[in-house]
Amino acid sequence: MGVGDVREITTGDCTDLYYVDTGMYGTEEYGAVYILDDDRPALVETGIGTNHDLILEALEAVGVDREDLAVIAVSHIHLDHAGGAGFLAEACPNAEVCVPAVGASHLVDPSRLVAGTKEAVGDQWEFYAEPKPVPEARITAIEDGDTIDLGAHDLRVHEAPGHAPHQVVFEDPANDAVFTADAAGIWVPSVETLKETSPPPQFDLEGCLEDARMLQDLDRSVLLYTHFGPRETGDALEAYETVLTDWVDAVEDKREELADDKAVIEYFASVAEMADVWGERKAKAEAAMNVRGVLAYLDRRE
C-alpha cells in the first residue's frame, strides 16, 4: 500500500469502512486515517496536518462530499492523531469535531500542544504543519461511555489513558471492530510485527497494560490501528502486553548498565528496528522518543 492509496477494509465482517495511508513522517505504513461511509459519514483520526489533502482526496474517492462529512473523530490530541483536525474542519464545514473532553481545549488553542510536541519529537517537527485552531463551536467533547451515532454504525467511546490521559478508543460494534488509537501498540503489516509506543511525557506502563486488557474485554475480532491499518485481533493484545513489558525492562536494564540517560537513548537509536520499513531516520527517531518516554516513567515510579 503506497502513500495516498485508499483501500476498502474487508477484514472480518467490516463494511462501509476505508483507510488511506497518509505518508506520515515521509514514510509508508505509519499513519492511517479511516473513513466510515454511513448516513453520517465520519473520519476517524486526522493525521499530522501536512497530509490533509490526501484525506480530502480519499473522501472524494470513497464518494463522500466534503459538505456531507458529519463527524471528525479524534482519539487523542497528540498531533499525529489530531494535527489535521483544524484543516479538515475548515474544508468540511458541517462536520463536528469529536475529541476527548480532557484535551479539547488544546484543539481550540494548540499553542501548548505545539510546544510539547516539538519537545517530544525533536527534529521530526519538520514533518508537521502548524495546526489550525478548531473553532470552539465545532467541537463536541466526548467522554468514556458516550456514543457517536453515524447511522448503521456507532462509535462507542472507551477511555484508554495509559498512553496519554486524553486518549480514547472507538468501538464499532456493527463491524465487530475497534479503532485502537495507540492503546494496542504499533502494527507493522508488511513484516507482521507489533512495536511499542511509549512517548514522553505521560506514558504509564501499568495504565497501558490496563488499556490492553480493556480492549481484550471488548472482545472484538478486528483491530483498526492508526499505526498502521486493520488486522484480525487474534492474540495481538496479549502479545502487546509482552512487547511493552519487555521494552520497559530492556530500557531499565540498559539504564542501570550505562548510568547515563543520553547514552541509553543513543544506544537504542543505534540498534533501532524497522529501518527497512520506515527508513533509518524515522526508525531511530521513533526509538529515541520511546526511550525518553520510558525514562520519564521510570523517574516517576521511583
PDB file of C-alpha atoms in Angstrom:
ATOM      1  CA  MET A   1       0.000   0.000   0.000  1.00  0.00           C
ATOM      2  CA  GLY A   2       1.509   3.318  -1.071  1.00  0.00           C
ATOM      3  CA  VAL A   3       1.106   6.850   0.233  1.00  0.00           C
ATOM      4  CA  GLY A   4      -2.283   8.227  -0.760  1.00  0.00           C
ATOM      5  CA  ASP A   5      -3.748   4.824  -1.588  1.00  0.00           C
ATOM      6  CA  VAL A   6      -7.304   4.207  -0.384  1.00  0.00           C
ATOM      7  CA  ARG A   7      -8.463   0.701   0.424  1.00  0.00           C
ATOM      8  CA  GLU A   8     -11.778  -0.778   1.427  1.00  0.00           C
ATOM      9  CA  ILE A   9     -11.471  -2.854   4.588  1.00  0.00           C
ATOM     10  CA  THR A  10     -12.931  -6.336   4.347  1.00  0.00           C
ATOM     11  CA  THR A  11     -11.074  -7.807   7.314  1.00  0.00           C
ATOM     12  CA  GLY A  12     -13.503  -9.827   9.414  1.00  0.00           C
ATOM     13  CA  ASP A  13     -17.043  -8.616   8.752  1.00  0.00           C
ATOM     14  CA  CYS A  14     -16.178  -4.961   8.163  1.00  0.00           C
ATOM     15  CA  THR A  15     -18.370  -2.957   5.794  1.00  0.00           C
ATOM     16  CA  ASP A  16     -18.614   0.711   4.799  1.00  0.00           C
ATOM     17  CA  LEU A  17     -15.036   1.193   6.004  1.00  0.00           C
ATOM     18  CA  TYR A  18     -11.956   2.518   4.203  1.00  0.00           C
ATOM     19  CA  TYR A  19      -8.484   3.732   5.079  1.00  0.00           C
ATOM     20  CA  VAL A  20      -5.796   5.882   3.497  1.00  0.00           C
ATOM     21  CA  ASP A  21      -2.036   5.844   4.024  1.00  0.00           C
ATOM     22  CA  THR A  22      -1.241   9.480   4.783  1.00  0.00           C
ATOM     23  CA  GLY A  23       2.519   9.203   4.312  1.00  0.00           C
ATOM     24  CA  MET A  24       3.117  10.347   7.872  1.00  0.00           C
ATOM     25  CA  TYR A  25       6.745  11.329   8.584  1.00  0.00           C
ATOM     26  CA  GLY A  26       7.511  10.814   4.901  1.00  0.00           C
ATOM     27  CA  THR A  27       7.096   7.056   5.112  1.00  0.00           C
ATOM     28  CA  GLU A  28       4.657   4.332   4.174  1.00  0.00           C
ATOM     29  CA  GLU A  29       2.843   2.105   6.684  1.00  0.00           C
ATOM     30  CA  TYR A  30       2.945   4.518   9.591  1.00  0.00           C
ATOM     31  CA  GLY A  31      -0.138   6.766   9.546  1.00  0.00           C
ATOM     32  CA  ALA A  32      -3.696   5.732   8.655  1.00  0.00           C
ATOM     33  CA  VAL A  33      -6.932   7.710   8.624  1.00  0.00           C
ATOM     34  CA  TYR A  34     -10.240   5.839   8.426  1.00  0.00           C
ATOM     35  CA  ILE A  35     -13.484   6.706   6.624  1.00  0.00           C
ATOM     36  CA  LEU A  36     -16.858   5.282   7.666  1.00  0.00           C
ATOM     37  CA  ASP A  37     -19.332   5.811   4.825  1.00  0.00           C
ATOM     38  CA  ASP A  38     -22.637   5.859   6.688  1.00  0.00           C
ATOM     39  CA  ASP A  39     -25.736   8.059   6.952  1.00  0.00           C
ATOM     40  CA  ARG A  40     -23.498  10.443   8.865  1.00  0.00           C
ATOM     41  CA  PRO A  41     -20.092   9.887   7.253  1.00  0.00           C
ATOM     42  CA  ALA A  42     -17.124  10.053   9.589  1.00  0.00           C
ATOM     43  CA  LEU A  43     -13.361  10.335   9.634  1.00  0.00           C
ATOM     44  CA  VAL A  44     -11.525   8.597  12.450  1.00  0.00           C
ATOM     45  CA  GLU A  45      -8.182  10.325  13.127  1.00  0.00           C
ATOM     46  CA  THR A  46      -6.783  13.266  11.137  1.00  0.00           C
ATOM     47  CA  GLY A  47      -3.038  12.823  10.654  1.00  0.00           C
ATOM     48  CA  ILE A  48      -0.397  15.462  11.289  1.00  0.00           C
ATOM     49  CA  GLY A  49      -1.822  18.219   9.098  1.00  0.00           C
ATOM     50  CA  THR A  50       0.692  18.109   6.270  1.00  0.00           C
ATOM     51  CA  ASN A  51      -1.283  15.264   4.723  1.00  0.00           C
ATOM     52  CA  HIS A  52      -4.802  16.677   4.921  1.00  0.00           C
ATOM     53  CA  ASP A  53      -5.080  16.968   1.140  1.00  0.00           C
ATOM     54  CA  LEU A  54      -4.662  13.185   0.852  1.00  0.00           C
ATOM     55  CA  ILE A  55      -7.513  12.703   3.324  1.00  0.00           C
ATOM     56  CA  LEU A  56      -9.780  15.031   1.338  1.00  0.00           C
ATOM     57  CA  GLU A  57      -8.881  13.140  -1.841  1.00  0.00           C
ATOM     58  CA  ALA A  58      -9.716   9.889  -0.046  1.00  0.00           C
ATOM     59  CA  LEU A  59     -13.159  11.217   0.858  1.00  0.00           C
ATOM     60  CA  GLU A  60     -13.713  12.043  -2.799  1.00  0.00           C
ATOM     61  CA  ALA A  61     -12.540   8.584  -3.864  1.00  0.00           C
ATOM     62  CA  VAL A  62     -14.999   6.944  -1.463  1.00  0.00           C
ATOM     63  CA  GLY A  63     -17.802   9.215  -2.677  1.00  0.00           C
ATOM     64  CA  VAL A  64     -18.270  11.394   0.395  1.00  0.00           C
ATOM     65  CA  ASP A  65     -18.739  15.102  -0.370  1.00  0.00           C
ATOM     66  CA  ARG A  66     -16.904  17.467   1.953  1.00  0.00           C
ATOM     67  CA  GLU A  67     -20.181  19.179   2.844  1.00  0.00           C
ATOM     68  CA  ASP A  68     -21.681  15.821   3.822  1.00  0.00           C
ATOM     69  CA  LEU A  69     -18.952  14.775   6.235  1.00  0.00           C
ATOM     70  CA  ALA A  70     -20.687  14.761   9.618  1.00  0.00           C
ATOM     71  CA  VAL A  71     -18.025  13.660  12.106  1.00  0.00           C
ATOM     72  CA  ILE A  72     -14.286  14.048  12.577  1.00  0.00           C
ATOM     73  CA  ALA A  73     -13.453  11.729  15.494  1.00  0.00           C
ATOM     74  CA  VAL A  74     -10.084  12.202  17.182  1.00  0.00           C
ATOM     75  CA  SER A  75      -8.800   9.540  19.584  1.00  0.00           C
ATOM     76  CA  HIS A  76      -6.426  11.884  21.421  1.00  0.00           C
ATOM     77  CA  ILE A  77      -4.704  15.204  20.928  1.00  0.00           C
ATOM     78  CA  HIS A  78      -1.177  14.055  20.076  1.00  0.00           C
ATOM     79  CA  LEU A  79      -0.593  15.803  16.778  1.00  0.00           C
ATOM     80  CA  ASP A  80      -0.015  12.606  14.800  1.00  0.00           C
ATOM     81  CA  HIS A  81      -3.699  11.937  15.534  1.00  0.00           C
ATOM     82  CA  ALA A  82      -5.178  15.431  15.857  1.00  0.00           C
ATOM     83  CA  GLY A  83      -2.875  17.712  13.865  1.00  0.00           C
ATOM     84  CA  GLY A  84      -5.097  17.721  10.800  1.00  0.00           C
ATOM     85  CA  ALA A  85      -8.334  18.476  12.658  1.00  0.00           C
ATOM     86  CA  GLY A  86      -8.357  22.212  12.008  1.00  0.00           C
ATOM     87  CA  PHE A  87      -7.545  21.830   8.305  1.00  0.00           C
ATOM     88  CA  LEU A  88     -10.236  19.184   7.837  1.00  0.00           C
ATOM     89  CA  ALA A  89     -12.825  21.126   9.840  1.00  0.00           C
ATOM     90  CA  GLU A  90     -12.199  24.135   7.611  1.00  0.00           C
ATOM     91  CA  ALA A  91     -12.561  22.055   4.447  1.00  0.00           C
ATOM     92  CA  CYS A  92     -15.623  20.152   5.710  1.00  0.00           C
ATOM     93  CA  PRO A  93     -17.841  22.893   7.148  1.00  0.00           C
ATOM     94  CA  ASN A  94     -20.636  20.689   8.515  1.00  0.00           C
ATOM     95  CA  ALA A  95     -18.529  18.194  10.448  1.00  0.00           C
ATOM     96  CA  GLU A  96     -18.459  18.171  14.235  1.00  0.00           C
ATOM     97  CA  VAL A  97     -15.033  17.505  15.700  1.00  0.00           C
ATOM     98  CA  CYS A  98     -15.412  14.877  18.414  1.00  0.00           C
ATOM     99  CA  VAL A  99     -12.440  14.959  20.778  1.00  0.00           C
ATOM    100  CA  PRO A 100     -11.864  13.702  24.335  1.00  0.00           C
ATOM    101  CA  ALA A 101     -13.001  16.348  26.801  1.00  0.00           C
ATOM    102  CA  VAL A 102      -9.687  16.230  28.696  1.00  0.00           C
ATOM    103  CA  GLY A 103      -7.839  17.605  25.672  1.00  0.00           C
ATOM    104  CA  ALA A 104     -10.498  19.536  23.772  1.00  0.00           C
ATOM    105  CA  SER A 105      -9.243  22.994  24.742  1.00  0.00           C
ATOM    106  CA  HIS A 106      -5.879  22.235  23.133  1.00  0.00           C
ATOM    107  CA  LEU A 107      -7.500  21.989  19.719  1.00  0.00           C
ATOM    108  CA  VAL A 108      -9.094  25.403  20.212  1.00  0.00           C
ATOM    109  CA  ASP A 109      -5.737  26.875  21.243  1.00  0.00           C
ATOM    110  CA  PRO A 110      -2.972  24.491  20.135  1.00  0.00           C
ATOM    111  CA  SER A 111      -0.029  26.606  21.296  1.00  0.00           C
ATOM    112  CA  ARG A 112       0.875  24.475  24.333  1.00  0.00           C
ATOM    113  CA  LEU A 113       0.277  21.315  22.344  1.00  0.00           C
ATOM    114  CA  VAL A 114       2.705  22.506  19.676  1.00  0.00           C
ATOM    115  CA  ALA A 115       5.359  23.335  22.265  1.00  0.00           C
ATOM    116  CA  GLY A 116       5.027  19.924  23.884  1.00  0.00           C
ATOM    117  CA  THR A 117       5.143  18.151  20.531  1.00  0.00           C
ATOM    118  CA  LYS A 118       8.296  19.972  19.476  1.00  0.00           C
ATOM    119  CA  GLU A 119       9.960  18.884  22.707  1.00  0.00           C
ATOM    120  CA  ALA A 120       8.833  15.275  22.241  1.00  0.00           C
ATOM    121  CA  VAL A 121       9.651  14.769  18.557  1.00  0.00           C
ATOM    122  CA  GLY A 122      12.755  16.944  18.134  1.00  0.00           C
ATOM    123  CA  ASP A 123      13.818  17.414  14.523  1.00  0.00           C
ATOM    124  CA  GLN A 124      10.879  15.336  13.312  1.00  0.00           C
ATOM    125  CA  TRP A 125       8.877  18.562  13.702  1.00  0.00           C
ATOM    126  CA  GLU A 126       9.785  19.368  10.088  1.00  0.00           C
ATOM    127  CA  PHE A 127       7.235  16.768   9.008  1.00  0.00           C
ATOM    128  CA  TYR A 128       4.386  18.581  10.779  1.00  0.00           C
ATOM    129  CA  ALA A 129       2.245  21.514   9.764  1.00  0.00           C
ATOM    130  CA  GLU A 130       1.482  24.233  12.288  1.00  0.00           C
ATOM    131  CA  PRO A 131      -2.028  23.146  13.332  1.00  0.00           C
ATOM    132  CA  LYS A 132      -5.021  25.338  12.636  1.00  0.00           C
ATOM    133  CA  PRO A 133      -7.230  26.048  15.661  1.00  0.00           C
ATOM    134  CA  VAL A 134     -10.618  24.355  15.632  1.00  0.00           C
ATOM    135  CA  PRO A 135     -13.459  26.800  16.363  1.00  0.00           C
ATOM    136  CA  GLU A 136     -14.885  26.007  19.786  1.00  0.00           C
ATOM    137  CA  ALA A 137     -18.412  25.876  18.360  1.00  0.00           C
ATOM    138  CA  ARG A 138     -17.354  22.987  16.106  1.00  0.00           C
ATOM    139  CA  ILE A 139     -16.069  20.815  18.948  1.00  0.00           C
ATOM    140  CA  THR A 140     -18.068  18.095  20.671  1.00  0.00           C
ATOM    141  CA  ALA A 141     -16.323  16.947  23.853  1.00  0.00           C
ATOM    142  CA  ILE A 142     -16.608  13.193  24.369  1.00  0.00           C
ATOM    143  CA  GLU A 143     -16.059  11.012  27.424  1.00  0.00           C
ATOM    144  CA  ASP A 144     -15.994   7.364  28.410  1.00  0.00           C
ATOM    145  CA  GLY A 145     -19.401   5.791  27.777  1.00  0.00           C
ATOM    146  CA  ASP A 146     -20.505   8.233  25.074  1.00  0.00           C
ATOM    147  CA  THR A 147     -21.773   7.028  21.695  1.00  0.00           C
ATOM    148  CA  ILE A 148     -21.381   8.803  18.355  1.00  0.00           C
ATOM    149  CA  ASP A 149     -24.341   7.785  16.184  1.00  0.00           C
ATOM    150  CA  LEU A 150     -23.451   7.501  12.493  1.00  0.00           C
ATOM    151  CA  GLY A 151     -26.472   5.506  11.313  1.00  0.00           C
ATOM    152  CA  ALA A 152     -25.779   1.806  10.786  1.00  0.00           C
ATOM    153  CA  HIS A 153     -22.599   2.257  12.796  1.00  0.00           C
ATOM    154  CA  ASP A 154     -21.978   3.666  16.256  1.00  0.00           C
ATOM    155  CA  LEU A 155     -18.655   4.740  17.689  1.00  0.00           C
ATOM    156  CA  ARG A 156     -18.667   3.813  21.371  1.00  0.00           C
ATOM    157  CA  VAL A 157     -16.125   5.749  23.410  1.00  0.00           C
ATOM    158  CA  HIS A 158     -13.836   3.981  25.899  1.00  0.00           C
ATOM    159  CA  GLU A 159     -11.164   5.833  27.834  1.00  0.00           C
ATOM    160  CA  ALA A 160      -7.635   4.438  27.439  1.00  0.00           C
ATOM    161  CA  PRO A 161      -5.379   6.785  29.429  1.00  0.00           C
ATOM    162  CA  GLY A 162      -2.194   4.712  29.726  1.00  0.00           C
ATOM    163  CA  HIS A 163      -0.587   6.143  26.591  1.00  0.00           C
ATOM    164  CA  ALA A 164      -1.865   9.631  27.422  1.00  0.00           C
ATOM    165  CA  PRO A 165      -4.599  10.794  29.831  1.00  0.00           C
ATOM    166  CA  HIS A 166      -6.613  12.262  26.931  1.00  0.00           C
ATOM    167  CA  GLN A 167      -6.781   9.049  24.870  1.00  0.00           C
ATOM    168  CA  VAL A 168      -9.918   7.102  23.992  1.00  0.00           C
ATOM    169  CA  VAL A 169     -10.603   4.227  21.626  1.00  0.00           C
ATOM    170  CA  PHE A 170     -13.674   3.902  19.420  1.00  0.00           C
ATOM    171  CA  GLU A 171     -15.596   0.632  19.337  1.00  0.00           C
ATOM    172  CA  ASP A 172     -17.655  -0.064  16.190  1.00  0.00           C
ATOM    173  CA  PRO A 173     -19.993  -2.943  17.156  1.00  0.00           C
ATOM    174  CA  ALA A 174     -21.548  -3.214  13.681  1.00  0.00           C
ATOM    175  CA  ASN A 175     -18.112  -4.017  12.272  1.00  0.00           C
ATOM    176  CA  ASP A 176     -17.096  -6.092  15.310  1.00  0.00           C
ATOM    177  CA  ALA A 177     -14.067  -3.808  15.401  1.00  0.00           C
ATOM    178  CA  VAL A 178     -12.297  -1.206  17.490  1.00  0.00           C
ATOM    179  CA  PHE A 179     -10.190   1.774  16.457  1.00  0.00           C
ATOM    180  CA  THR A 180      -7.246   1.283  18.783  1.00  0.00           C
ATOM    181  CA  ALA A 181      -5.510   4.695  18.672  1.00  0.00           C
ATOM    182  CA  ASP A 182      -2.173   3.923  20.418  1.00  0.00           C
ATOM    183  CA  ALA A 183      -3.640   1.574  23.025  1.00  0.00           C
ATOM    184  CA  ALA A 184      -2.619  -1.618  21.197  1.00  0.00           C
ATOM    185  CA  GLY A 185       0.825  -0.520  20.084  1.00  0.00           C
ATOM    186  CA  ILE A 186       2.030  -0.157  16.504  1.00  0.00           C
ATOM    187  CA  TRP A 187       1.205  -2.814  13.927  1.00  0.00           C
ATOM    188  CA  VAL A 188       3.651  -3.096  11.016  1.00  0.00           C
ATOM    189  CA  PRO A 189       1.741  -5.150   8.442  1.00  0.00           C
ATOM    190  CA  SER A 190       4.493  -5.735   5.879  1.00  0.00           C
ATOM    191  CA  VAL A 191       6.587  -7.590   8.467  1.00  0.00           C
ATOM    192  CA  GLU A 192       3.677  -8.637  10.719  1.00  0.00           C
ATOM    193  CA  THR A 193       5.296  -7.154  13.807  1.00  0.00           C
ATOM    194  CA  LEU A 194       3.950  -5.357  16.866  1.00  0.00           C
ATOM    195  CA  LYS A 195       6.053  -2.491  18.184  1.00  0.00           C
ATOM    196  CA  GLU A 196       5.879  -0.486  21.391  1.00  0.00           C
ATOM    197  CA  THR A 197       4.782   3.126  21.641  1.00  0.00           C
ATOM    198  CA  SER A 198       5.860   4.903  24.849  1.00  0.00           C
ATOM    199  CA  PRO A 199       6.267   8.615  24.144  1.00  0.00           C
ATOM    200  CA  PRO A 200       7.041  11.268  26.744  1.00  0.00           C
ATOM    201  CA  PRO A 201       5.889  12.798  28.933  1.00  0.00           C
ATOM    202  CA  GLN A 202       2.842  10.810  30.136  1.00  0.00           C
ATOM    203  CA  PHE A 203       3.471   7.172  29.174  1.00  0.00           C
ATOM    204  CA  ASP A 204       2.440   4.874  32.036  1.00  0.00           C
ATOM    205  CA  LEU A 205       3.192   1.151  31.793  1.00  0.00           C
ATOM    206  CA  GLU A 206       0.551  -0.051  34.242  1.00  0.00           C
ATOM    207  CA  GLY A 207      -2.061   2.134  32.588  1.00  0.00           C
ATOM    208  CA  CYS A 208      -1.134   0.818  29.131  1.00  0.00           C
ATOM    209  CA  LEU A 209      -1.446  -2.765  30.330  1.00  0.00           C
ATOM    210  CA  GLU A 210      -4.879  -1.968  31.763  1.00  0.00           C
ATOM    211  CA  ASP A 211      -5.870  -0.472  28.406  1.00  0.00           C
ATOM    212  CA  ALA A 212      -4.769  -3.612  26.562  1.00  0.00           C
ATOM    213  CA  ARG A 213      -6.889  -5.695  28.927  1.00  0.00           C
ATOM    214  CA  MET A 214      -9.841  -3.360  28.410  1.00  0.00           C
ATOM    215  CA  LEU A 215      -9.535  -3.990  24.675  1.00  0.00           C
ATOM    216  CA  GLN A 216      -9.424  -7.734  25.349  1.00  0.00           C
ATOM    217  CA  ASP A 217     -12.633  -7.413  27.343  1.00  0.00           C
ATOM    218  CA  LEU A 218     -14.338  -5.705  24.376  1.00  0.00           C
ATOM    219  CA  ASP A 219     -13.613  -8.946  22.527  1.00  0.00           C
ATOM    220  CA  ARG A 220     -13.819  -7.522  19.012  1.00  0.00           C
ATOM    221  CA  SER A 221     -12.497  -9.525  16.077  1.00  0.00           C
ATOM    222  CA  VAL A 222     -10.787  -6.656  14.207  1.00  0.00           C
ATOM    223  CA  LEU A 223      -8.297  -4.057  15.399  1.00  0.00           C
ATOM    224  CA  LEU A 224      -8.008  -0.820  13.403  1.00  0.00           C
ATOM    225  CA  TYR A 225      -4.618   0.743  14.077  1.00  0.00           C
ATOM    226  CA  THR A 226      -3.787   4.360  13.401  1.00  0.00           C
ATOM    227  CA  HIS A 227      -0.242   2.997  13.127  1.00  0.00           C
ATOM    228  CA  PHE A 228      -0.994   1.065  10.875  1.00  0.00           C
ATOM    229  CA  GLY A 229      -4.054  -0.469   9.294  1.00  0.00           C
ATOM    230  CA  PRO A 230      -6.508  -3.286  10.040  1.00  0.00           C
ATOM    231  CA  ARG A 231      -5.774  -6.762  11.314  1.00  0.00           C
ATOM    232  CA  GLU A 232      -7.681  -9.631  12.865  1.00  0.00           C
ATOM    233  CA  THR A 233      -7.354  -9.452  16.627  1.00  0.00           C
ATOM    234  CA  GLY A 234      -6.026 -12.946  17.235  1.00  0.00           C
ATOM    235  CA  ASP A 235      -3.520 -12.828  20.093  1.00  0.00           C
ATOM    236  CA  ALA A 236      -2.346  -9.273  19.327  1.00  0.00           C
ATOM    237  CA  LEU A 237      -3.460  -7.751  22.618  1.00  0.00           C
ATOM    238  CA  GLU A 238      -1.859 -10.387  24.796  1.00  0.00           C
ATOM    239  CA  ALA A 239       1.280 -10.159  22.652  1.00  0.00           C
ATOM    240  CA  TYR A 240       1.391  -6.380  23.072  1.00  0.00           C
ATOM    241  CA  GLU A 241       1.424  -6.724  26.851  1.00  0.00           C
ATOM    242  CA  THR A 242       4.593  -8.795  26.486  1.00  0.00           C
ATOM    243  CA  VAL A 243       6.139  -6.425  23.925  1.00  0.00           C
ATOM    244  CA  LEU A 244       5.571  -3.416  26.148  1.00  0.00           C
ATOM    245  CA  THR A 245       6.723  -5.060  29.379  1.00  0.00           C
ATOM    246  CA  ASP A 246       9.867  -6.416  27.736  1.00  0.00           C
ATOM    247  CA  TRP A 247      10.583  -2.996  26.243  1.00  0.00           C
ATOM    248  CA  VAL A 248      10.377  -1.193  29.579  1.00  0.00           C
ATOM    249  CA  ASP A 249      12.537  -3.883  31.205  1.00  0.00           C
ATOM    250  CA  ALA A 250      15.147  -3.511  28.453  1.00  0.00           C
ATOM    251  CA  VAL A 251      15.360   0.266  28.884  1.00  0.00           C
ATOM    252  CA  GLU A 252      15.557  -0.070  32.667  1.00  0.00           C
ATOM    253  CA  ASP A 253      18.335  -2.660  32.411  1.00  0.00           C
ATOM    254  CA  LYS A 254      20.323  -0.540  29.959  1.00  0.00           C
ATOM    255  CA  ARG A 255      19.954   2.489  32.233  1.00  0.00           C
ATOM    256  CA  GLU A 256      21.406   0.515  35.131  1.00  0.00           C
ATOM    257  CA  GLU A 257      24.244  -0.682  32.911  1.00  0.00           C
ATOM    258  CA  LEU A 258      25.204   2.671  31.373  1.00  0.00           C
ATOM    259  CA  ALA A 259      24.156   5.049  34.182  1.00  0.00           C
ATOM    260  CA  ASP A 260      23.711   7.833  31.637  1.00  0.00           C
ATOM    261  CA  ASP A 261      20.341   8.602  30.049  1.00  0.00           C
ATOM    262  CA  LYS A 262      21.817  10.192  26.937  1.00  0.00           C
ATOM    263  CA  ALA A 263      23.862   7.049  26.339  1.00  0.00           C
ATOM    264  CA  VAL A 264      20.748   4.906  26.812  1.00  0.00           C
ATOM    265  CA  ILE A 265      18.862   6.900  24.190  1.00  0.00           C
ATOM    266  CA  GLU A 266      21.797   6.744  21.786  1.00  0.00           C
ATOM    267  CA  TYR A 267      22.143   3.005  22.287  1.00  0.00           C
ATOM    268  CA  PHE A 268      18.549   2.164  21.416  1.00  0.00           C
ATOM    269  CA  ALA A 269      18.578   4.564  18.468  1.00  0.00           C
ATOM    270  CA  SER A 270      21.677   2.796  17.154  1.00  0.00           C
ATOM    271  CA  VAL A 271      20.017  -0.629  17.244  1.00  0.00           C
ATOM    272  CA  ALA A 272      16.568   0.534  16.122  1.00  0.00           C
ATOM    273  CA  GLU A 273      14.490  -1.870  14.075  1.00  0.00           C
ATOM    274  CA  MET A 274      12.068  -1.032  11.247  1.00  0.00           C
ATOM    275  CA  ALA A 275      14.598   0.926   9.150  1.00  0.00           C
ATOM    276  CA  ASP A 276      13.706  -1.278   6.178  1.00  0.00           C
ATOM    277  CA  VAL A 277      10.062  -0.264   6.541  1.00  0.00           C
ATOM    278  CA  TRP A 278      10.075   3.318   7.836  1.00  0.00           C
ATOM    279  CA  GLY A 279      13.562   4.390   6.794  1.00  0.00           C
ATOM    280  CA  GLU A 280      16.576   4.745   9.054  1.00  0.00           C
ATOM    281  CA  ARG A 281      15.837   8.276  10.195  1.00  0.00           C
ATOM    282  CA  LYS A 282      12.266   7.558  11.332  1.00  0.00           C
ATOM    283  CA  ALA A 283      13.220   4.242  12.930  1.00  0.00           C
ATOM    284  CA  LYS A 284      15.946   5.894  15.014  1.00  0.00           C
ATOM    285  CA  ALA A 285      13.768   8.853  15.958  1.00  0.00           C
ATOM    286  CA  GLU A 286      10.917   6.540  16.985  1.00  0.00           C
ATOM    287  CA  ALA A 287      13.233   4.513  19.220  1.00  0.00           C
ATOM    288  CA  ALA A 288      14.744   7.610  20.834  1.00  0.00           C
ATOM    289  CA  MET A 289      11.325   9.108  21.564  1.00  0.00           C
ATOM    290  CA  ASN A 290      10.056   5.865  23.069  1.00  0.00           C
ATOM    291  CA  VAL A 291      13.143   5.569  25.287  1.00  0.00           C
ATOM    292  CA  ARG A 292      12.608   9.096  26.595  1.00  0.00           C
ATOM    293  CA  GLY A 293       9.045   8.163  27.486  1.00  0.00           C
ATOM    294  CA  VAL A 294      10.163   5.091  29.424  1.00  0.00           C
ATOM    295  CA  LEU A 295      12.874   7.026  31.242  1.00  0.00           C
ATOM    296  CA  ALA A 296      10.316   9.625  32.317  1.00  0.00           C
ATOM    297  CA  TYR A 297       8.025   6.841  33.531  1.00  0.00           C
ATOM    298  CA  LEU A 298      10.851   5.214  35.491  1.00  0.00           C
ATOM    299  CA  ASP A 299      11.666   8.563  37.135  1.00  0.00           C
ATOM    300  CA  ARG A 300       8.049   8.955  38.257  1.00  0.00           C
ATOM    301  CA  ARG A 301       7.961   5.390  39.566  1.00  0.00           C
ATOM    302  CA  GLU A 302      10.980   5.867  41.837  1.00  0.00           C
TER     303      GLU A 302
END
